[in-house]
Amino acid sequence: MRRTLIASTVLLLLMAGVPAQAQDHQGMDHSMHGDHAMPMAAMGGDPRQLVNFPPEMREHTLANMRDHLAAISEILAAMSTGHYAKAARTASTRLGLDSPAAAGCKPEPAAGAPMMSRPGDMEHRMGKAMPEGMRNIGLEMHTAASDFAAEALKATGINNPKPALAALSRVIQQCSACHATYRVQ
Ligand code: HEC
């Protein structure tokens, strides 16, 4: 009798309280318990914020991303063989503030410019669709890539690639920061 009571109490607890507790226990999305209004991942406890891009924007983002990774890989190969100027060029043209991919993360140019008819239009639409926090991290990443390029150009003169490598690690920190917070699918 007593056992039955305990068993049914346990069962009730399982049905009522445990799912929420288990989520806490596993370090899942705490935002639902907190004050801030960040939407919780729909299912499965993914704590990243879903950014709901239309399909072609999502494709474009992921293609950009794959190029970001390829660029990092080429930069590391160049750094490891002492081709610092080449590493700087890759960073400037593919990741830096003046690269095409940075356009959507930069602050808006003067109002009134016809956004939809410009080349790089997709980047600008993405800039508008991104949450501000995401765009800020993107801007940090592009800024860090330009900083890296400047350091890499100095590496030959000072015969020391370490400051450039430190700058490169700050670029990758921004990649990770964004990936930890946002997803598009
Ligand atoms: C401002 C945000 C942001 C920054 C900065 C960022 N990413 Fe991403 N990246 C994303 C998002 C969002 C995804 C999609 C993740 C998801 O939906 O699961 C992604 C996905 C990727 C993917 C997977 C692509 C695919 O085809 O699935 C790679 C590779 C990647 N990023 C590399 C990088 C690298 C390398 C950097 C830094 C040089 C970087 N990203 C910087 C937001 C960012």
PDB file of C-alpha atoms and ligand atoms in Angstrom:
ATOM      1  CA  MET A   1       0.000   0.000   0.000  1.00  0.00           C
ATOM      2  CA  ARG A   2       2.728   2.324   1.048  1.00  0.00           C
ATOM      3  CA  ARG A   3       4.775   1.315  -1.953  1.00  0.00           C
ATOM      4  CA  THR A   4       1.845   2.012  -4.211  1.00  0.00           C
ATOM      5  CA  LEU A   5       1.518   5.456  -2.707  1.00  0.00           C
ATOM      6  CA  ILE A   6       5.185   6.191  -3.263  1.00  0.00           C
ATOM      7  CA  ALA A   7       4.998   4.825  -6.778  1.00  0.00           C
ATOM      8  CA  SER A   8       2.027   6.985  -7.706  1.00  0.00           C
ATOM      9  CA  THR A   9       3.619  10.038  -6.087  1.00  0.00           C
ATOM     10  CA  VAL A  10       6.741   9.447  -8.173  1.00  0.00           C
ATOM     11  CA  LEU A  11       4.604   9.018 -11.255  1.00  0.00           C
ATOM     12  CA  LEU A  12       2.816  12.286 -10.586  1.00  0.00           C
ATOM     13  CA  LEU A  13       6.120  14.045 -10.116  1.00  0.00           C
ATOM     14  CA  LEU A  14       7.393  12.620 -13.379  1.00  0.00           C
ATOM     15  CA  MET A  15       4.325  13.824 -15.211  1.00  0.00           C
ATOM     16  CA  ALA A  16       4.180  17.252 -13.652  1.00  0.00           C
ATOM     17  CA  GLY A  17       7.529  18.644 -12.661  1.00  0.00           C
ATOM     18  CA  VAL A  18      10.282  16.633 -14.157  1.00  0.00           C
ATOM     19  CA  PRO A  19      10.364  17.791 -17.768  1.00  0.00           C
ATOM     20  CA  ALA A  20      11.026  21.383 -16.719  1.00  0.00           C
ATOM     21  CA  GLN A  21      13.540  20.293 -14.104  1.00  0.00           C
ATOM     22  CA  ALA A  22      15.278  18.015 -16.553  1.00  0.00           C
ATOM     23  CA  GLN A  23      15.660  20.936 -18.944  1.00  0.00           C
ATOM     24  CA  ASP A  24      17.323  22.959 -16.222  1.00  0.00           C
ATOM     25  CA  HIS A  25      19.452  20.048 -15.262  1.00  0.00           C
ATOM     26  CA  GLN A  26      20.755  19.592 -18.782  1.00  0.00           C
ATOM     27  CA  GLY A  27      21.553  23.256 -19.124  1.00  0.00           C
ATOM     28  CA  MET A  28      18.902  23.789 -21.734  1.00  0.00           C
ATOM     29  CA  ASP A  29      17.229  27.020 -22.619  1.00  0.00           C
ATOM     30  CA  HIS A  30      17.048  29.131 -19.500  1.00  0.00           C
ATOM     31  CA  SER A  31      15.569  32.099 -21.296  1.00  0.00           C
ATOM     32  CA  MET A  32      12.089  30.738 -20.694  1.00  0.00           C
ATOM     33  CA  HIS A  33      12.660  31.160 -16.963  1.00  0.00           C
ATOM     34  CA  GLY A  34      14.416  34.511 -17.202  1.00  0.00           C
ATOM     35  CA  ASP A  35      13.223  38.012 -17.848  1.00  0.00           C
ATOM     36  CA  HIS A  36      14.426  38.530 -21.348  1.00  0.00           C
ATOM     37  CA  ALA A  37      12.111  37.849 -24.215  1.00  0.00           C
ATOM     38  CA  MET A  38      14.459  35.870 -26.462  1.00  0.00           C
ATOM     39  CA  PRO A  39      12.292  33.242 -28.140  1.00  0.00           C
ATOM     40  CA  MET A  40      13.176  29.759 -27.049  1.00  0.00           C
ATOM     41  CA  ALA A  41      14.238  27.261 -29.683  1.00  0.00           C
ATOM     42  CA  ALA A  42      11.100  25.526 -30.882  1.00  0.00           C
ATOM     43  CA  MET A  43      11.911  21.966 -29.876  1.00  0.00           C
ATOM     44  CA  GLY A  44      14.703  19.821 -28.643  1.00  0.00           C
ATOM     45  CA  GLY A  45      16.303  22.312 -26.271  1.00  0.00           C
ATOM     46  CA  ASP A  46      18.562  24.094 -28.776  1.00  0.00           C
ATOM     47  CA  PRO A  47      19.350  27.330 -26.930  1.00  0.00           C
ATOM     48  CA  ARG A  48      20.263  29.304 -30.048  1.00  0.00           C
ATOM     49  CA  GLN A  49      17.910  31.947 -31.356  1.00  0.00           C
ATOM     50  CA  LEU A  50      16.289  30.980 -34.646  1.00  0.00           C
ATOM     51  CA  VAL A  51      16.592  33.771 -37.190  1.00  0.00           C
ATOM     52  CA  ASN A  52      13.801  33.241 -39.666  1.00  0.00           C
ATOM     53  CA  PHE A  53      15.340  34.140 -43.016  1.00  0.00           C
ATOM     54  CA  PRO A  54      13.447  33.425 -46.242  1.00  0.00           C
ATOM     55  CA  PRO A  55      14.949  30.403 -48.047  1.00  0.00           C
ATOM     56  CA  GLU A  56      17.141  32.277 -50.527  1.00  0.00           C
ATOM     57  CA  MET A  57      18.585  34.413 -47.748  1.00  0.00           C
ATOM     58  CA  ARG A  58      19.337  31.325 -45.702  1.00  0.00           C
ATOM     59  CA  GLU A  59      21.091  29.725 -48.682  1.00  0.00           C
ATOM     60  CA  HIS A  60      23.062  32.887 -49.270  1.00  0.00           C
ATOM     61  CA  THR A  61      24.092  33.068 -45.604  1.00  0.00           C
ATOM     62  CA  LEU A  62      25.287  29.474 -45.552  1.00  0.00           C
ATOM     63  CA  ALA A  63      27.209  29.923 -48.813  1.00  0.00           C
ATOM     64  CA  ASN A  64      28.860  33.022 -47.295  1.00  0.00           C
ATOM     65  CA  MET A  65      29.704  30.965 -44.246  1.00  0.00           C
ATOM     66  CA  ARG A  66      31.337  28.207 -46.230  1.00  0.00           C
ATOM     67  CA  ASP A  67      33.462  30.811 -47.928  1.00  0.00           C
ATOM     68  CA  HIS A  68      34.355  32.299 -44.515  1.00  0.00           C
ATOM     69  CA  LEU A  69      35.680  28.923 -43.414  1.00  0.00           C
ATOM     70  CA  ALA A  70      37.552  28.376 -46.682  1.00  0.00           C
ATOM     71  CA  ALA A  71      39.116  31.835 -46.254  1.00  0.00           C
ATOM     72  CA  ILE A  72      40.236  31.040 -42.690  1.00  0.00           C
ATOM     73  CA  SER A  73      41.765  27.815 -43.946  1.00  0.00           C
ATOM     74  CA  GLU A  74      43.655  29.630 -46.729  1.00  0.00           C
ATOM     75  CA  ILE A  75      44.787  32.313 -44.279  1.00  0.00           C
ATOM     76  CA  LEU A  76      46.214  29.731 -41.882  1.00  0.00           C
ATOM     77  CA  ALA A  77      47.991  27.933 -44.731  1.00  0.00           C
ATOM     78  CA  ALA A  78      49.519  31.229 -45.880  1.00  0.00           C
ATOM     79  CA  MET A  79      50.536  32.226 -42.341  1.00  0.00           C
ATOM     80  CA  SER A  80      52.180  28.870 -41.711  1.00  0.00           C
ATOM     81  CA  THR A  81      54.320  29.207 -44.840  1.00  0.00           C
ATOM     82  CA  GLY A  82      55.306  32.820 -44.170  1.00  0.00           C
ATOM     83  CA  HIS A  83      53.088  34.266 -46.917  1.00  0.00           C
ATOM     84  CA  TYR A  84      51.810  37.027 -44.678  1.00  0.00           C
ATOM     85  CA  ALA A  85      50.855  39.475 -47.422  1.00  0.00           C
ATOM     86  CA  LYS A  86      48.808  36.780 -49.096  1.00  0.00           C
ATOM     87  CA  ALA A  87      47.055  36.046 -45.790  1.00  0.00           C
ATOM     88  CA  ALA A  88      46.319  39.776 -45.440  1.00  0.00           C
ATOM     89  CA  ARG A  89      44.887  39.927 -48.948  1.00  0.00           C
ATOM     90  CA  THR A  90      42.628  36.926 -48.380  1.00  0.00           C
ATOM     91  CA  ALA A  91      41.356  38.442 -45.129  1.00  0.00           C
ATOM     92  CA  SER A  92      40.688  41.850 -46.686  1.00  0.00           C
ATOM     93  CA  THR A  93      38.921  40.595 -49.779  1.00  0.00           C
ATOM     94  CA  ARG A  94      36.869  37.769 -48.251  1.00  0.00           C
ATOM     95  CA  LEU A  95      36.293  38.702 -44.580  1.00  0.00           C
ATOM     96  CA  GLY A  96      37.313  42.316 -43.964  1.00  0.00           C
ATOM     97  CA  LEU A  97      35.131  45.396 -43.656  1.00  0.00           C
ATOM     98  CA  ASP A  98      35.503  46.133 -47.363  1.00  0.00           C
ATOM     99  CA  SER A  99      34.647  42.600 -48.478  1.00  0.00           C
ATOM    100  CA  PRO A 100      31.253  42.073 -50.169  1.00  0.00           C
ATOM    101  CA  ALA A 101      30.060  39.877 -47.296  1.00  0.00           C
ATOM    102  CA  ALA A 102      30.474  42.743 -44.815  1.00  0.00           C
ATOM    103  CA  ALA A 103      27.986  45.011 -46.572  1.00  0.00           C
ATOM    104  CA  GLY A 104      24.925  43.737 -44.698  1.00  0.00           C
ATOM    105  CA  CYS A 105      26.575  44.161 -41.287  1.00  0.00           C
ATOM    106  CA  LYS A 106      27.697  47.733 -41.759  1.00  0.00           C
ATOM    107  CA  PRO A 107      25.529  50.627 -40.578  1.00  0.00           C
ATOM    108  CA  GLU A 108      23.074  51.847 -43.182  1.00  0.00           C
ATOM    109  CA  PRO A 109      24.331  54.481 -45.615  1.00  0.00           C
ATOM    110  CA  ALA A 110      22.429  57.740 -45.975  1.00  0.00           C
ATOM    111  CA  ALA A 111      18.695  57.251 -46.225  1.00  0.00           C
ATOM    112  CA  GLY A 112      17.008  57.512 -49.589  1.00  0.00           C
ATOM    113  CA  ALA A 113      19.401  55.326 -51.540  1.00  0.00           C
ATOM    114  CA  PRO A 114      17.407  52.818 -53.605  1.00  0.00           C
ATOM    115  CA  MET A 115      18.285  49.664 -51.663  1.00  0.00           C
ATOM    116  CA  MET A 116      16.668  47.077 -53.872  1.00  0.00           C
ATOM    117  CA  SER A 117      18.352  48.024 -57.129  1.00  0.00           C
ATOM    118  CA  ARG A 118      21.940  48.047 -55.968  1.00  0.00           C
ATOM    119  CA  PRO A 119      24.493  45.322 -56.486  1.00  0.00           C
ATOM    120  CA  GLY A 120      24.933  43.516 -53.188  1.00  0.00           C
ATOM    121  CA  ASP A 121      21.223  43.967 -52.657  1.00  0.00           C
ATOM    122  CA  MET A 122      20.970  40.599 -50.900  1.00  0.00           C
ATOM    123  CA  GLU A 123      23.553  41.682 -48.319  1.00  0.00           C
ATOM    124  CA  HIS A 124      21.552  44.806 -47.558  1.00  0.00           C
ATOM    125  CA  ARG A 125      18.309  42.895 -47.225  1.00  0.00           C
ATOM    126  CA  MET A 126      20.095  40.518 -44.888  1.00  0.00           C
ATOM    127  CA  GLY A 127      21.310  43.455 -42.874  1.00  0.00           C
ATOM    128  CA  LYS A 128      17.716  44.522 -42.355  1.00  0.00           C
ATOM    129  CA  ALA A 129      16.505  40.993 -41.560  1.00  0.00           C
ATOM    130  CA  MET A 130      19.221  40.233 -38.993  1.00  0.00           C
ATOM    131  CA  PRO A 131      18.595  40.899 -35.311  1.00  0.00           C
ATOM    132  CA  GLU A 132      20.733  43.799 -34.150  1.00  0.00           C
ATOM    133  CA  GLY A 133      22.822  41.605 -31.848  1.00  0.00           C
ATOM    134  CA  MET A 134      23.701  39.312 -34.728  1.00  0.00           C
ATOM    135  CA  ARG A 135      24.614  42.182 -37.011  1.00  0.00           C
ATOM    136  CA  ASN A 136      26.843  43.625 -34.287  1.00  0.00           C
ATOM    137  CA  ILE A 137      28.746  40.368 -33.909  1.00  0.00           C
ATOM    138  CA  GLY A 138      29.058  40.234 -37.704  1.00  0.00           C
ATOM    139  CA  LEU A 139      30.450  43.754 -37.721  1.00  0.00           C
ATOM    140  CA  GLU A 140      32.923  42.799 -34.957  1.00  0.00           C
ATOM    141  CA  MET A 141      34.048  39.816 -37.000  1.00  0.00           C
ATOM    142  CA  HIS A 142      34.595  41.886 -40.171  1.00  0.00           C
ATOM    143  CA  THR A 143      36.402  44.566 -38.148  1.00  0.00           C
ATOM    144  CA  ALA A 144      38.632  41.923 -36.528  1.00  0.00           C
ATOM    145  CA  ALA A 145      39.425  40.524 -39.992  1.00  0.00           C
ATOM    146  CA  SER A 146      40.533  43.976 -41.185  1.00  0.00           C
ATOM    147  CA  ASP A 147      42.655  44.310 -38.029  1.00  0.00           C
ATOM    148  CA  PHE A 148      44.187  40.928 -38.749  1.00  0.00           C
ATOM    149  CA  ALA A 149      45.023  42.030 -42.300  1.00  0.00           C
ATOM    150  CA  ALA A 150      46.838  45.079 -40.932  1.00  0.00           C
ATOM    151  CA  GLU A 151      48.816  42.930 -38.465  1.00  0.00           C
ATOM    152  CA  ALA A 152      49.660  40.347 -41.128  1.00  0.00           C
ATOM    153  CA  LEU A 153      51.087  43.108 -43.339  1.00  0.00           C
ATOM    154  CA  LYS A 154      53.413  44.085 -40.466  1.00  0.00           C
ATOM    155  CA  ALA A 155      54.534  40.503 -39.793  1.00  0.00           C
ATOM    156  CA  THR A 156      57.328  40.497 -42.364  1.00  0.00           C
ATOM    157  CA  GLY A 157      58.757  43.812 -41.162  1.00  0.00           C
ATOM    158  CA  ILE A 158      58.876  42.789 -37.518  1.00  0.00           C
ATOM    159  CA  ASN A 159      59.726  39.180 -38.421  1.00  0.00           C
ATOM    160  CA  ASN A 160      57.032  37.990 -36.055  1.00  0.00           C
ATOM    161  CA  PRO A 161      53.660  36.520 -37.002  1.00  0.00           C
ATOM    162  CA  LYS A 162      52.410  36.285 -33.427  1.00  0.00           C
ATOM    163  CA  PRO A 163      50.486  39.582 -33.252  1.00  0.00           C
ATOM    164  CA  ALA A 164      48.777  38.633 -36.518  1.00  0.00           C
ATOM    165  CA  LEU A 165      47.912  35.190 -35.166  1.00  0.00           C
ATOM    166  CA  ALA A 166      46.486  36.770 -32.022  1.00  0.00           C
ATOM    167  CA  ALA A 167      44.360  39.024 -34.237  1.00  0.00           C
ATOM    168  CA  LEU A 168      43.228  35.988 -36.222  1.00  0.00           C
ATOM    169  CA  SER A 169      42.112  34.264 -33.053  1.00  0.00           C
ATOM    170  CA  ARG A 170      39.949  37.318 -32.301  1.00  0.00           C
ATOM    171  CA  VAL A 171      38.304  36.867 -35.704  1.00  0.00           C
ATOM    172  CA  ILE A 172      37.461  33.258 -34.908  1.00  0.00           C
ATOM    173  CA  GLN A 173      36.158  34.221 -31.463  1.00  0.00           C
ATOM    174  CA  GLN A 174      33.503  36.268 -33.265  1.00  0.00           C
ATOM    175  CA  CYS A 175      32.618  33.323 -35.531  1.00  0.00           C
ATOM    176  CA  SER A 176      32.084  31.235 -32.410  1.00  0.00           C
ATOM    177  CA  ALA A 177      30.174  33.946 -30.554  1.00  0.00           C
ATOM    178  CA  CYS A 178      27.629  34.210 -33.341  1.00  0.00           C
ATOM    179  CA  HIS A 179      27.333  30.448 -33.798  1.00  0.00           C
ATOM    180  CA  ALA A 180      26.698  30.021 -30.090  1.00  0.00           C
ATOM    181  CA  THR A 181      23.765  32.450 -30.212  1.00  0.00           C
ATOM    182  CA  TYR A 182      22.028  32.257 -33.595  1.00  0.00           C
ATOM    183  CA  ARG A 183      20.858  29.732 -36.129  1.00  0.00           C
ATOM    184  CA  VAL A 184      18.966  30.023 -39.391  1.00  0.00           C
ATOM    185  CA  GLN A 185      17.555  26.503 -39.594  1.00  0.00           C
TER     186      GLN A 185
HETATM  187  C1  HEC B   1      26.961  37.216 -37.248  1.00  0.00           C
HETATM  188  C2  HEC B   1      26.839  35.798 -37.127  1.00  0.00           C
HETATM  189  C3  HEC B   1      27.884  34.883 -37.704  1.00  0.00           C
HETATM  190  C4  HEC B   1      29.224  35.089 -37.811  1.00  0.00           C
HETATM  191  C5  HEC B   1      30.048  36.288 -37.379  1.00  0.00           C
HETATM  192  C6  HEC B   1      29.759  33.900 -38.419  1.00  0.00           C
HETATM  193  N1  HEC B   1      28.775  33.008 -38.661  1.00  0.00           N
HETATM  194 FE1  HEC B   1      28.991  31.177 -39.511  1.00  0.00          FE
HETATM  195  N2  HEC B   1      27.018  30.843 -39.306  1.00  0.00           N
HETATM  196  C7  HEC B   1      26.113  31.697 -38.740  1.00  0.00           C
HETATM  197  C8  HEC B   1      24.803  31.087 -38.713  1.00  0.00           C
HETATM  198  C9  HEC B   1      23.536  31.727 -38.159  1.00  0.00           C
HETATM  199  C10 HEC B   1      24.946  29.821 -39.283  1.00  0.00           C
HETATM  200  C11 HEC B   1      23.857  28.766 -39.466  1.00  0.00           C
HETATM  201  C12 HEC B   1      23.853  27.902 -38.233  1.00  0.00           C
HETATM  202  C13 HEC B   1      22.615  27.039 -38.157  1.00  0.00           C
HETATM  203  O1  HEC B   1      21.535  27.473 -38.621  1.00  0.00           O
HETATM  204  O2  HEC B   1      22.710  25.926 -37.597  1.00  0.00           O
HETATM  205  C14 HEC B   1      26.352  29.691 -39.659  1.00  0.00           C
HETATM  206  C15 HEC B   1      26.889  28.575 -40.271  1.00  0.00           C
HETATM  207  C16 HEC B   1      28.221  28.428 -40.604  1.00  0.00           C
HETATM  208  C17 HEC B   1      28.784  27.295 -41.315  1.00  0.00           C
HETATM  209  C18 HEC B   1      27.989  26.109 -41.836  1.00  0.00           C
HETATM  210  C19 HEC B   1      27.615  26.399 -43.302  1.00  0.00           C
HETATM  211  C20 HEC B   1      26.705  25.346 -43.932  1.00  0.00           C
HETATM  212  O3  HEC B   1      26.730  25.221 -45.149  1.00  0.00           O
HETATM  213  O4  HEC B   1      25.944  24.692 -43.200  1.00  0.00           O
HETATM  214  C21 HEC B   1      30.120  27.507 -41.411  1.00  0.00           C
HETATM  215  C22 HEC B   1      31.155  26.600 -42.074  1.00  0.00           C
HETATM  216  C23 HEC B   1      30.397  28.795 -40.795  1.00  0.00           C
HETATM  217  N3  HEC B   1      29.210  29.333 -40.319  1.00  0.00           N
HETATM  218  C24 HEC B   1      31.648  29.362 -40.711  1.00  0.00           C
HETATM  219  C25 HEC B   1      31.913  30.612 -40.156  1.00  0.00           C
HETATM  220  C26 HEC B   1      33.229  31.170 -39.984  1.00  0.00           C
HETATM  221  C27 HEC B   1      34.531  30.481 -40.348  1.00  0.00           C
HETATM  222  C28 HEC B   1      33.065  32.400 -39.439  1.00  0.00           C
HETATM  223  C29 HEC B   1      34.084  33.421 -39.045  1.00  0.00           C
HETATM  224  C30 HEC B   1      35.111  33.788 -39.979  1.00  0.00           C
HETATM  225  C31 HEC B   1      31.636  32.598 -39.246  1.00  0.00           C
HETATM  226  N4  HEC B   1      30.972  31.494 -39.692  1.00  0.00           N
HETATM  227  C32 HEC B   1      31.097  33.731 -38.700  1.00  0.00           C
HETATM  228  C33 HEC B   1      26.361  32.954 -38.269  1.00  0.00           C
HETATM  229  C34 HEC B   1      27.608  33.555 -38.214  1.00  0.00           C
END
